[in-house]
Short mmCIF file of C-alpha atoms in Angstrom, two decimals:
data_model
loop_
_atom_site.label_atom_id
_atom_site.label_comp_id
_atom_site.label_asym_id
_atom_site.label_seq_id
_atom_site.Cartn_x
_atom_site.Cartn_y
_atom_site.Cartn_z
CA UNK A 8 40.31 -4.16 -132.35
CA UNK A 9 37.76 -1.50 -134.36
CA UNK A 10 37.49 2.36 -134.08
CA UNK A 11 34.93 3.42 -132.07
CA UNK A 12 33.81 6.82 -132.21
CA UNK A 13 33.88 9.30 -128.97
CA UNK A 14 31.83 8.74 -126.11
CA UNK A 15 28.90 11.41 -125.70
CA UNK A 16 27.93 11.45 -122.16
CA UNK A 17 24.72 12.84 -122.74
CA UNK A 18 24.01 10.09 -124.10
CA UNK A 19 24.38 7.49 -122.13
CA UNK A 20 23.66 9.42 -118.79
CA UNK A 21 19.55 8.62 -117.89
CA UNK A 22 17.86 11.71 -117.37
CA UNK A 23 16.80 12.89 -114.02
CA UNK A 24 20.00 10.50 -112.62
CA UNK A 25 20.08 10.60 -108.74
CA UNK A 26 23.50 12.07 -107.11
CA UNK A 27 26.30 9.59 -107.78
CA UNK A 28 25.91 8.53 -103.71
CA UNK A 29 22.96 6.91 -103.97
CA UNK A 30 22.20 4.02 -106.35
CA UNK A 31 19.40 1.86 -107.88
CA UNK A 32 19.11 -1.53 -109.90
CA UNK A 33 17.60 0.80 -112.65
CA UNK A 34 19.79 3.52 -112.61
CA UNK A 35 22.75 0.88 -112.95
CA UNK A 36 21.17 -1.35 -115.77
CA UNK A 37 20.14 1.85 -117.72
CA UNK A 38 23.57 3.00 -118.23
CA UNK A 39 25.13 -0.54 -118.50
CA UNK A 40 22.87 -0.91 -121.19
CA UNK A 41 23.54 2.53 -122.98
CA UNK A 42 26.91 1.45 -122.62
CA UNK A 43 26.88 -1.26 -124.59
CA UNK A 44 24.41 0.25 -127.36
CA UNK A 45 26.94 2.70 -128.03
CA UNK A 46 30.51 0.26 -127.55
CA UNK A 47 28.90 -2.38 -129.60
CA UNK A 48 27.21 -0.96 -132.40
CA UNK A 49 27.83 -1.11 -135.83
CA UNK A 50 30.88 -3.16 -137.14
CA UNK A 51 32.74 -3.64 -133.13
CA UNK A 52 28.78 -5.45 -132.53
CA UNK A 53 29.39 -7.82 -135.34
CA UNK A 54 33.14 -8.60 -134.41
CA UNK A 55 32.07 -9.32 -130.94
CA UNK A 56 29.13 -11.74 -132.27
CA UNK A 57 30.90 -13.56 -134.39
CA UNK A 58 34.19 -13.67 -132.03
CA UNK A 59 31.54 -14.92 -129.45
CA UNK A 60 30.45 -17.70 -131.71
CA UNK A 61 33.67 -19.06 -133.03
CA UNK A 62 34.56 -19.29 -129.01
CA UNK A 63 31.33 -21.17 -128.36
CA UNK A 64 32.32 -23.80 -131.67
CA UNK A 65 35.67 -24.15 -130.38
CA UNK A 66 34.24 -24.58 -126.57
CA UNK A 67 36.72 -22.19 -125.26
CA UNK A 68 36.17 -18.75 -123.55
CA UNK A 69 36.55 -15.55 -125.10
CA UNK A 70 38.19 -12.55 -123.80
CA UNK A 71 37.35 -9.13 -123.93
CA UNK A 72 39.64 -6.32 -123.27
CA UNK A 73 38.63 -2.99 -123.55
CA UNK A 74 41.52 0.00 -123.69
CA UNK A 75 39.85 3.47 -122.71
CA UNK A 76 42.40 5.87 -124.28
CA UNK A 77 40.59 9.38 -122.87
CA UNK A 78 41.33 9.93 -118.99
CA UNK A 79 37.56 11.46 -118.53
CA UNK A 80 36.17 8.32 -119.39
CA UNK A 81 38.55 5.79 -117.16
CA UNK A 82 36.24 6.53 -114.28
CA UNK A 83 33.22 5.13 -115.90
CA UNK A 84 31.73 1.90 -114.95
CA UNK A 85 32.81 -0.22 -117.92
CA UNK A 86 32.53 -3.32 -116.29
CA UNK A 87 28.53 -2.71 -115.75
CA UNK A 88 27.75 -3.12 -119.70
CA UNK A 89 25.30 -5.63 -120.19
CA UNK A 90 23.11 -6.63 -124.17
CA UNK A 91 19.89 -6.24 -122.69
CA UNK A 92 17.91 -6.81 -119.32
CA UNK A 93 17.86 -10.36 -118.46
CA UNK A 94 21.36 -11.03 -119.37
CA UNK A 95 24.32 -10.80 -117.28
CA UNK A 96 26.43 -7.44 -117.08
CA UNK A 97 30.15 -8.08 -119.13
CA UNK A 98 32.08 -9.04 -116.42
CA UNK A 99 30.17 -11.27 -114.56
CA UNK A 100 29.52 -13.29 -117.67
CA UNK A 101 31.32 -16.43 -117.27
CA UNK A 102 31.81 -17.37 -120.96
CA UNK A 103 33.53 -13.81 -121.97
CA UNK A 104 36.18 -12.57 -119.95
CA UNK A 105 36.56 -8.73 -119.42
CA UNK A 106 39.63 -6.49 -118.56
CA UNK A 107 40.65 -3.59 -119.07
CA UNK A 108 44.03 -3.50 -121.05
CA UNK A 109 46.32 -0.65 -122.81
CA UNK A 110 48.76 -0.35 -126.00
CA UNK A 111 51.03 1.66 -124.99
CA UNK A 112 53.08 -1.08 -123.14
CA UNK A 113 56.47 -2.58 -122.49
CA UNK A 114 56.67 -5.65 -124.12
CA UNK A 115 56.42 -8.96 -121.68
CA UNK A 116 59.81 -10.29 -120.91
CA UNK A 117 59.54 -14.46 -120.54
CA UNK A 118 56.96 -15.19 -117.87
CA UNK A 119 57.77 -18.19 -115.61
CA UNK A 120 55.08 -20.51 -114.35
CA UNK A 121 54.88 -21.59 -110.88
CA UNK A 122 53.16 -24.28 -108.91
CA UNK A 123 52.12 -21.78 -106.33
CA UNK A 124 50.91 -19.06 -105.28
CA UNK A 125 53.56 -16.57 -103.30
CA UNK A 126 52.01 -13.53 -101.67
CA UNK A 127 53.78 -10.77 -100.76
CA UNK A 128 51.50 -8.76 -98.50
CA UNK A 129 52.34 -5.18 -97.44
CA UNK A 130 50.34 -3.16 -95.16
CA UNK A 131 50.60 0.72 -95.64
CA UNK A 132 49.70 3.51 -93.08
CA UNK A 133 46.17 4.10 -92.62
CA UNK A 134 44.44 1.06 -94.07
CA UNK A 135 40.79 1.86 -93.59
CA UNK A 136 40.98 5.68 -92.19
CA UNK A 137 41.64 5.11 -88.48
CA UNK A 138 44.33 6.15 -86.93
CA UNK A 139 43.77 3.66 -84.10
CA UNK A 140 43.89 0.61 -86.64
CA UNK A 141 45.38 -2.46 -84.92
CA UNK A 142 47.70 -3.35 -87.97
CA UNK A 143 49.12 -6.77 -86.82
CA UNK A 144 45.16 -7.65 -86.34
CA UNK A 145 44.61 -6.57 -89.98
CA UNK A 146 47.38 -8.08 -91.25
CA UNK A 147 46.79 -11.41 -89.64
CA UNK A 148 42.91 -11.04 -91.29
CA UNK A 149 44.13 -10.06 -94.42
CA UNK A 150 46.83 -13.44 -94.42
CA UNK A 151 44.44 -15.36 -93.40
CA UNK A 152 41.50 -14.64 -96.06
CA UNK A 153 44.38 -15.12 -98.74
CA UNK A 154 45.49 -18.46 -97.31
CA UNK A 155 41.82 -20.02 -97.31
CA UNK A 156 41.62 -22.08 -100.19
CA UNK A 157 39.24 -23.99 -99.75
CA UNK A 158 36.46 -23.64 -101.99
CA UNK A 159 33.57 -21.36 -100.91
CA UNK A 160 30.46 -19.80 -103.65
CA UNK A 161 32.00 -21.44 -106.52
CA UNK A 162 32.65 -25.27 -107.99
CA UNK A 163 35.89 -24.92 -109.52
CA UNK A 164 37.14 -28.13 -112.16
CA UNK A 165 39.49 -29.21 -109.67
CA UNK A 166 38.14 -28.90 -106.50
CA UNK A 167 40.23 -31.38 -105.15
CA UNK A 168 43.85 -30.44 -106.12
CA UNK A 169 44.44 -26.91 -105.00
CA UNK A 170 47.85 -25.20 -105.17
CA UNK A 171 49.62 -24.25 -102.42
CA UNK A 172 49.47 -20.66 -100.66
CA UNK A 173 52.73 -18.54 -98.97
CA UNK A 174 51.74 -15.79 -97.21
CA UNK A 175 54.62 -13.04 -96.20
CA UNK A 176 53.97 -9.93 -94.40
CA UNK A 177 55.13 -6.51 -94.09
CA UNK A 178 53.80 -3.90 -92.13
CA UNK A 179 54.48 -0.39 -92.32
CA UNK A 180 58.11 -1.13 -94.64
CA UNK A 181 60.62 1.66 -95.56
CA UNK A 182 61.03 1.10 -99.18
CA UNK A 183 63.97 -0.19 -98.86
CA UNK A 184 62.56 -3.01 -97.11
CA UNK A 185 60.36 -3.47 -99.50
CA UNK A 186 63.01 -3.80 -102.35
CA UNK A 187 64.61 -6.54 -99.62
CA UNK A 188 61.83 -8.56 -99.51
CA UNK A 189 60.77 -8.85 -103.32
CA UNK A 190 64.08 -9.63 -104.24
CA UNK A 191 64.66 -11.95 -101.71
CA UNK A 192 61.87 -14.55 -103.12
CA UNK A 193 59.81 -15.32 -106.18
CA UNK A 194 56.70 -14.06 -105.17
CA UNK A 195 54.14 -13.96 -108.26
CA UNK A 196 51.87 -11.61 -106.33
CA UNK A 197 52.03 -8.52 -104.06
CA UNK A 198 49.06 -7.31 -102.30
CA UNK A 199 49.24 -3.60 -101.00
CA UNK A 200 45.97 -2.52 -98.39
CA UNK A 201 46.85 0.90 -96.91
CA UNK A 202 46.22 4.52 -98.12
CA UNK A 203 46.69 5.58 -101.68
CA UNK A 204 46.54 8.95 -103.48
CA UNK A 205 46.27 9.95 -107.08
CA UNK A 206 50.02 11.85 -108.20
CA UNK A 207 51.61 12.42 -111.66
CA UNK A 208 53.68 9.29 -111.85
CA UNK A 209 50.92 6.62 -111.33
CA UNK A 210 49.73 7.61 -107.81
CA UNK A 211 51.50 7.33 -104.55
CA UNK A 212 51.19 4.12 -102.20
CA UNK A 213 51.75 5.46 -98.22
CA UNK A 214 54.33 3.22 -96.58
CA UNK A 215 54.93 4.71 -93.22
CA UNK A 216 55.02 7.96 -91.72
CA UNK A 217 58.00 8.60 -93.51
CA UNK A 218 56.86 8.73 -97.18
CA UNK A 219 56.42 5.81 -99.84
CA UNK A 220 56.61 4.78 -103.02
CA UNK A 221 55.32 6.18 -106.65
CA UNK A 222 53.71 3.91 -109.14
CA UNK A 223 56.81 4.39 -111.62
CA UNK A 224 59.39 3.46 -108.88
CA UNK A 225 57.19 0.49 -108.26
CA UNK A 226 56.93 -0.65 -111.39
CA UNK A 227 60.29 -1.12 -112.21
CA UNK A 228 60.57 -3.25 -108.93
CA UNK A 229 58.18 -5.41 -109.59
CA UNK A 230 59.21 -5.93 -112.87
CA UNK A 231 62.61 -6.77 -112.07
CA UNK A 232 61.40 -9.19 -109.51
CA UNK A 233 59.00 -11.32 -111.54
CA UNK A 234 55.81 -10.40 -109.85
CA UNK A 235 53.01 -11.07 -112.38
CA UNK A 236 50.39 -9.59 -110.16
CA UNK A 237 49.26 -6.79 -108.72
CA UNK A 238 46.56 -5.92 -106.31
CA UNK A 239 45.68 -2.89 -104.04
CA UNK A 240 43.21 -2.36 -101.73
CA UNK A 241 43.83 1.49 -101.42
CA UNK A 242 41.70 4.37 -103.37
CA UNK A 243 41.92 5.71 -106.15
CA UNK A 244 44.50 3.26 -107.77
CA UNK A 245 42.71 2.41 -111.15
CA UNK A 246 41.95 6.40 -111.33
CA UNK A 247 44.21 9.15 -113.60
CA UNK A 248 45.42 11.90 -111.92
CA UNK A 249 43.80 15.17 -112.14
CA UNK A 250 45.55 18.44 -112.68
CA UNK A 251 43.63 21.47 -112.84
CA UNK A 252 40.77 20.01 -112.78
CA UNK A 253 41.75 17.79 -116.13
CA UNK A 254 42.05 14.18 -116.23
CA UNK A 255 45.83 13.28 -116.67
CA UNK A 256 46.30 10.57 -120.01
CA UNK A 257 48.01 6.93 -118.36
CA UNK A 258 49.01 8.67 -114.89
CA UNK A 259 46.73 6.21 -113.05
CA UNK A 260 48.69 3.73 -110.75
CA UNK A 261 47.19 0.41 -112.79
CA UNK A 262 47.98 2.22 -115.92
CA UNK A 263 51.58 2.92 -115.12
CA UNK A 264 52.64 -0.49 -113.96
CA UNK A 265 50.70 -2.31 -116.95
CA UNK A 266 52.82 0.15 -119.07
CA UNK A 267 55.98 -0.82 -117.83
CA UNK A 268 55.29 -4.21 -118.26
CA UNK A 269 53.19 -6.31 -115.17
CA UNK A 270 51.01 -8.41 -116.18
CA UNK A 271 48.21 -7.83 -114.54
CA UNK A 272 47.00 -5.21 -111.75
CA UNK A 273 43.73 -4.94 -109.96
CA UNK A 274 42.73 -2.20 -108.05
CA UNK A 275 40.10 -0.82 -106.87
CA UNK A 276 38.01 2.45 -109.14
CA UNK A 277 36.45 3.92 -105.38
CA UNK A 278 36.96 3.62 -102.02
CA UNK A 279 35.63 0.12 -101.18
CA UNK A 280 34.75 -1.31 -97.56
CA UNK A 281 36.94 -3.58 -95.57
CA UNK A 282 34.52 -6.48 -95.33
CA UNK A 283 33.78 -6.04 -99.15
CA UNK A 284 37.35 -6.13 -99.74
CA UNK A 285 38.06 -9.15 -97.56
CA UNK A 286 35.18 -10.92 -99.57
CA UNK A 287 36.36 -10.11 -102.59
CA UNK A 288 40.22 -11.21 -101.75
CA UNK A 289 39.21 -14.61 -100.21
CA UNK A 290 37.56 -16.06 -102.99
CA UNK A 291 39.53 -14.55 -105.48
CA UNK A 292 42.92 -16.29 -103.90
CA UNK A 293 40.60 -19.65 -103.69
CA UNK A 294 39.82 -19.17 -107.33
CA UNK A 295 43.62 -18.90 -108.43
CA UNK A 296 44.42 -21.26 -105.79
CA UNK A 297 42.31 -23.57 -108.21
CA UNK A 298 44.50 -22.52 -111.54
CA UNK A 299 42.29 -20.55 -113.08
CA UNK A 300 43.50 -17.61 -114.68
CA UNK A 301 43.49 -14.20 -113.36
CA UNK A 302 40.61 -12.78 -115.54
CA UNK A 303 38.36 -15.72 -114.26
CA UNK A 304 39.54 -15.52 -110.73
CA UNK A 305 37.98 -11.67 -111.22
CA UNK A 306 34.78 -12.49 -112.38
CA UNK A 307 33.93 -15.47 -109.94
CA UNK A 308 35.12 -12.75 -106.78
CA UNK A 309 33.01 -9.76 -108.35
CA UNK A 310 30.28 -12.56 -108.58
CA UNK A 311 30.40 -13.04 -105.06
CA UNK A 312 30.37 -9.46 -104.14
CA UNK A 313 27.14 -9.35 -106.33
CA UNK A 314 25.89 -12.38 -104.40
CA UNK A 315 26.83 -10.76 -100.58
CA UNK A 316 25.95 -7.10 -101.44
CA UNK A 317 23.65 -6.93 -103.95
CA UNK A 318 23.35 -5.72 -108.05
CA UNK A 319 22.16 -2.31 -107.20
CA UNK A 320 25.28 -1.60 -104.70
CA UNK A 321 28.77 -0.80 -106.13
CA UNK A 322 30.69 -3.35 -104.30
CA UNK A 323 30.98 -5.59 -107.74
CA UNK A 324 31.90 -2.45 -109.74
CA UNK A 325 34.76 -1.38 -107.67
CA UNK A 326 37.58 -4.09 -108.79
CA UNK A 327 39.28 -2.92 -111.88
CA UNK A 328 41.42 -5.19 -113.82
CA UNK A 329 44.13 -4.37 -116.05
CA UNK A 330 46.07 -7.09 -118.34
CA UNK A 331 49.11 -6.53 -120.26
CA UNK A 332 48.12 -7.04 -124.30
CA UNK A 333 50.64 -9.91 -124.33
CA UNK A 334 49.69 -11.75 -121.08
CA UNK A 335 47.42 -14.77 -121.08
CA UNK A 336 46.48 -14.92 -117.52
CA UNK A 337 48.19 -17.60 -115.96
CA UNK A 338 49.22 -16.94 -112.52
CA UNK A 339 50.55 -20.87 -111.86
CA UNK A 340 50.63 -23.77 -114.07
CA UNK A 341 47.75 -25.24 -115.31
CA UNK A 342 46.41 -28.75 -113.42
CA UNK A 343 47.77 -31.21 -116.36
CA UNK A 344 51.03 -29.56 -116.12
CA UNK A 345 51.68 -28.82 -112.07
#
């Protein structure tokens, strides 16, 4: 971990740049690559090359996690960086993996390993905008892309000896029925889709028509349950807060639960599209499903979006991962010890 000095925008914004709707290969490799000029130069350039080769001697990967400590730049596109045109962007680089990870943490209490995966998956109001949204229909989709694991766009080491997947469901939960339901198993991971807003306390997740539940409350939940996992397919939920038109410091949702101490939490940096999502989810579950650890199981998924929806599209962008300092990863034991 090395100082870096303070972003300039102007510098790494091309000139001329197109409105943020509307995006190009060019206009996405030019800033991934000024990006990177400016992270890795100097001394934090060196530490990553030799890091990078000791990982390589040892045949083991390397992980990178990057902790942006000023709120205006959260929003950028970290996971775009890329060394130069021809190679792949950071985190769809298979031999380095990339998250996105913050200090000012809880420390871990004793993680258990488990020789499943257990899904707790909760459907909020308004998934995808429509009032009219059939949620049993969703919710049955939704179960059924995370139960797939079968492999599909990738060749895992163990294709033949996948864990096992438990699906629960809850749609449209008071929060006290959500409390009910994480205490009343071991899940490992809980899955939110429905409609998220940025708040003060790490966002606000949209139950029911009655109200919900703030990123702080729901922290120390799924803490006290065990849950090492986190994922939301709502907007907004790896982005801070703004008051007054300023950027609050650690008020966005991922931020909050990483600093009370889970594990891990993706979520998404913009709003993201239902089949992109679905894509996304399905072969990340088959990619856990195959023990490998959560950082990897992001990469291989965000390489899929690539695949399905292109480099110059934002779909592979959109999944932000954070991981606790302390945290190695592992959702489930590893195949020589299940």
């Amino acid at each position: 971990q090395l100082r870096i000095p303070d972003l300039d925008l102007a510098t790494v914004t091309p000139v001329d740049a197109p409105q943020p709707q509307i995006y190009s290969a060019n206009l996405m490799q030019c800033l991934g690559l000024n990006l990177w000029q400016w992270l890795f130069c100097g001394q934090t350039g060196t530490a990553l090359a030799q890091s990078q080769g000791m990982a390589i001697g040892q045949g083991k990967l390397l992980r990178l996690r990057l902790e942006v400590r000023d709120p205006d730049l959260i929003p950028l596109p970290w996971e775009i960086i890329q060394p130069q045109p021809g190679k792949p962007a950071i985190s769809l680089d298979r031999q380095v993996l990339f998250s996105r990870t913050n200090s000012d943490v809880d420390s871990l209490p004793p993680q258990r390993l488990d020789r499943s995966i257990k899904i707790l998956l909760v459907l909020g109001q308004n998934i995808s905008g429509s009032p009219h949204l059939d949620l049993q229909q969703e919710s049955a989709t939704i179960a059924q892309a995370l139960r797939n694991t079968m492999p599909s766009g990738f060749n895992p080491p163990n294709r033949l000896n996948p864990a096992g997947c438990q699906v629960d469901t809850l749609v449209q939960p008071t929060p006290a029925e959500l409390i009910d339901a994480l205490e009343s198993q071991q899940y490992n991971l809980c899955f939110y889709a429905g409609h998220g807003m940025p708040a003060p306390e790490g966002g606000l997740l949209i139950l029911n028509d009655l109200g919900g539940i703030n990123g702080t409350e729901l922290a120390q939940l799924l803490v006290r349950c065990g849950v090492k996992l986190a994922v939301f397919n709502s907007c907004w939920g790896a982005q801070p807060y703004q008051h007054q038109q300023q950027a609050v410091p650690r008020s966005s949702l991922a931020e909050v639960l990483l600093h009370y101490g889970v594990p891990a939490v993706l979520a998404m940096r913009d709003t993201i599209a239902d089949r992109e999502a679905l894509s996304f989810i399905q072969t990340f579950t088959q990619a856990l499903a195959h023990r490998l650890s959560i950082d990897e199981a992001v990469a291989i998924a965000r390489q899929q979006l690539l695949i399905l929806y292109k480099f110059n599209q934002p779909a592979w962008t959109l999944p932000i991962l954070y991981m606790h300092p302390e945290f190695n990863g592992e959702l489930i034991r590893p195949l020589n010890e299940a």
